[in-house]
Short mmCIF file of C-alpha atoms in Angstrom, two decimals:
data_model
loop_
_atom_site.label_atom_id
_atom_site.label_comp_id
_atom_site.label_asym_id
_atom_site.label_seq_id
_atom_site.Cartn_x
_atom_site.Cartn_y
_atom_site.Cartn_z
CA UNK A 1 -13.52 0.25 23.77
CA UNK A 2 -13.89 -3.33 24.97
CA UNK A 3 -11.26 -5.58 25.06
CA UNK A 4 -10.88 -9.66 24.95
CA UNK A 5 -9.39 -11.10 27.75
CA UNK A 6 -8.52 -13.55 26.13
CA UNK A 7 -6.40 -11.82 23.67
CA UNK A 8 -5.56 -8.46 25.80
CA UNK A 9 -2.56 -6.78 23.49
CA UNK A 10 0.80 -6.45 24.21
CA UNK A 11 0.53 -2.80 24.91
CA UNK A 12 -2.58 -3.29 27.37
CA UNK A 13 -1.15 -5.51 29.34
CA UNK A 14 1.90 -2.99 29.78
CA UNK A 15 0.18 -0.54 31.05
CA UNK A 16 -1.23 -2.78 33.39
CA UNK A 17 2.44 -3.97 34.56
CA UNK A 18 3.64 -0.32 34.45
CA UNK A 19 3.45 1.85 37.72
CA UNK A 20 0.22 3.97 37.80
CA UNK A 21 -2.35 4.84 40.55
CA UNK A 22 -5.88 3.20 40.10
CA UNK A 23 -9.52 3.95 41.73
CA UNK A 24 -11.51 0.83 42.45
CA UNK A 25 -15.07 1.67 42.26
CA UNK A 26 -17.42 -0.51 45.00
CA UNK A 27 -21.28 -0.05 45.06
CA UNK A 28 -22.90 1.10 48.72
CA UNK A 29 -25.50 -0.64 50.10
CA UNK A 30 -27.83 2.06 48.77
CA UNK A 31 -26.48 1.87 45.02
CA UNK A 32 -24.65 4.63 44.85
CA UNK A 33 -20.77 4.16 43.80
CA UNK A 34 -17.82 4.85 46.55
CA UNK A 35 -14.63 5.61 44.37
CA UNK A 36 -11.45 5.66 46.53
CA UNK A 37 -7.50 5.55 44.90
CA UNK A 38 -5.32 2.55 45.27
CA UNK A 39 -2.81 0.32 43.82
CA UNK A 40 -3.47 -2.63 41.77
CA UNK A 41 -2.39 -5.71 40.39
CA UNK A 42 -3.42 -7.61 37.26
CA UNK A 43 -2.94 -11.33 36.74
CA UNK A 44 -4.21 -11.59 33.16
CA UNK A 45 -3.75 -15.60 32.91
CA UNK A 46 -6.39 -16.62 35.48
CA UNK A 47 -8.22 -12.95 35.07
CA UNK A 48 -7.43 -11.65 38.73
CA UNK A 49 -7.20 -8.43 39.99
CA UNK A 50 -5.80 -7.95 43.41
CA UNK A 51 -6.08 -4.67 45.83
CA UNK A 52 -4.66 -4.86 49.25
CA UNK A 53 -6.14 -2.89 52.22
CA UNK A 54 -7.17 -2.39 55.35
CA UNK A 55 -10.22 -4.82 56.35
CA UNK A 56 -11.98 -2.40 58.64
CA UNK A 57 -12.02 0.45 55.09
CA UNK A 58 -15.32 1.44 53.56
CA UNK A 59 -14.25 -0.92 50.22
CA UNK A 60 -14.07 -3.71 52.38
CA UNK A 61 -17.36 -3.08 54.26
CA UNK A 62 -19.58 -1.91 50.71
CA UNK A 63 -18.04 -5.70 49.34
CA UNK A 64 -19.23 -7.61 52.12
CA UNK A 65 -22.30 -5.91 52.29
CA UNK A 66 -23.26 -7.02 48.67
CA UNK A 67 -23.50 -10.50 50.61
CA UNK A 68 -21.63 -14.19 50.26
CA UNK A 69 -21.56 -13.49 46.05
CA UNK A 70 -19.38 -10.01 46.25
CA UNK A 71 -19.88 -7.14 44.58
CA UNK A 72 -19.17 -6.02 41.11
CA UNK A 73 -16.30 -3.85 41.04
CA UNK A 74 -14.31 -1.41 38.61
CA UNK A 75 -10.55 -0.74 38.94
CA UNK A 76 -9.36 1.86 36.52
CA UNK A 77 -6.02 3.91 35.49
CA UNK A 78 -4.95 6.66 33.20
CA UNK A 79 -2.15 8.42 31.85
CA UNK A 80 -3.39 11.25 29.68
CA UNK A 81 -5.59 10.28 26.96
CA UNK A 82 -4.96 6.34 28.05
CA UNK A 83 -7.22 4.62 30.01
CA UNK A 84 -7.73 1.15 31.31
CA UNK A 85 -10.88 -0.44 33.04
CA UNK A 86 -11.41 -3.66 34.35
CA UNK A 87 -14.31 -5.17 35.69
CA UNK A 88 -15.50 -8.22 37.80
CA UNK A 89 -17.12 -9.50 40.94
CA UNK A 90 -14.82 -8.96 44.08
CA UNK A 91 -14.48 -10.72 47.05
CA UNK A 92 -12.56 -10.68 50.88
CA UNK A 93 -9.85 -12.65 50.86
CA UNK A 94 -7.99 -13.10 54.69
CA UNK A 95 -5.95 -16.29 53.78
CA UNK A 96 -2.72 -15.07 54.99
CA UNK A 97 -0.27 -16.94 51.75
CA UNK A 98 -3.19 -15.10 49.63
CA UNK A 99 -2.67 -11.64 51.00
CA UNK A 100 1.16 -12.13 51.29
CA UNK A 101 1.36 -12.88 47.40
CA UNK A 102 -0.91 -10.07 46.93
CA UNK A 103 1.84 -7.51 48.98
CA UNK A 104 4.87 -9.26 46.71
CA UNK A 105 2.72 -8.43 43.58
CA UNK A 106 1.99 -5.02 44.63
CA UNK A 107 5.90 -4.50 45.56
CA UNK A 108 6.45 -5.29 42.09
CA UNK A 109 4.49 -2.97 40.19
CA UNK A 110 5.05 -0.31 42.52
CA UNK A 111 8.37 -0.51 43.63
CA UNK A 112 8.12 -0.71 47.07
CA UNK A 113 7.09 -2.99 49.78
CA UNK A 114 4.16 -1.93 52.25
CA UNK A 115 4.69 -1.65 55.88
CA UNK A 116 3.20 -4.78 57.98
CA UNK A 117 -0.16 -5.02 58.87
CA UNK A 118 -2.11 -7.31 60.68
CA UNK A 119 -5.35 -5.93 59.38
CA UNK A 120 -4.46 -5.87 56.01
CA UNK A 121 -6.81 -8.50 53.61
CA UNK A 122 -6.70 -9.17 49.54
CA UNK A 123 -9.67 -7.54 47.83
CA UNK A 124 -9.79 -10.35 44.74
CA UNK A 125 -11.25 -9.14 41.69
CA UNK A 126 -12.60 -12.15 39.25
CA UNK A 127 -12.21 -9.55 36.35
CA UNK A 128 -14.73 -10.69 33.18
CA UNK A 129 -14.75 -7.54 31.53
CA UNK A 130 -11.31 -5.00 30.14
CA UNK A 131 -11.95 -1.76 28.58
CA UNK A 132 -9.81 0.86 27.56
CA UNK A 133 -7.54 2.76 24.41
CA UNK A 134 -4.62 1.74 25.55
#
């Protein structure tokens, strides 16, 4: 089921704030898609979705590969029979304030702070799609 984003409900954008694990779904270079778990963070007012990671990880390499537009991305969670999917074009961001408001989001949702890491970069997700039944 498709969702506005620019009316998400009440009860979608909970289950985006509440703590569950995610895949993020990248394309590689030769179409197919790379699905790996990971946390994420959705900023519903300017349509962002944020993963943090290492920059040398396969996500990372399949994004930059898609060249200087990104690549379009899905980040999805479930509990049960609910779902959520979001959708959008992600890019690399290294900007240092950028990844370190990334890691204080992340903290919040999932209730604990990741350990330092000088390789770590933002995967930003300009979401224009939200599906889901929850």
């Amino acid at each position: 089921m498709a969702h506005d984003l620019s009316a998400l409900s009440p009860e979608y954008l909970d289950f985006w704030r509440a703590y569950h694990l995610c895949t993020l779904t990248t394309p590689r270079p030769d179409g197919t898609p790379h699905v790996v778990p990971v946390g994420v963070t959705f900023e519903p007012e300017r349509r962002i979705a944020r993963v943090i990671t290492n920059k040398h990880s396969t996500k990372v390499a399949n994004i930059l590969a898609a060249g200087p537009g990104g690549a379009r991305v899905a980040v999805c969670q479930l509990e049960r029979g609910r779902w959520a999917t979001l959708e959008g074009r992600a890019e690399i961001v290294t900007d240092t304030e950028a990844v370190e408001d990334a890691v204080r989001r992340y903290a919040e949702r999932y209730q604990r702070t990741p350990k330092p890491n000088p390789d770590r970069v933002l995967i930003r997700i300009a979401v224009d799609r939200a599906m889901g039944n929850a």
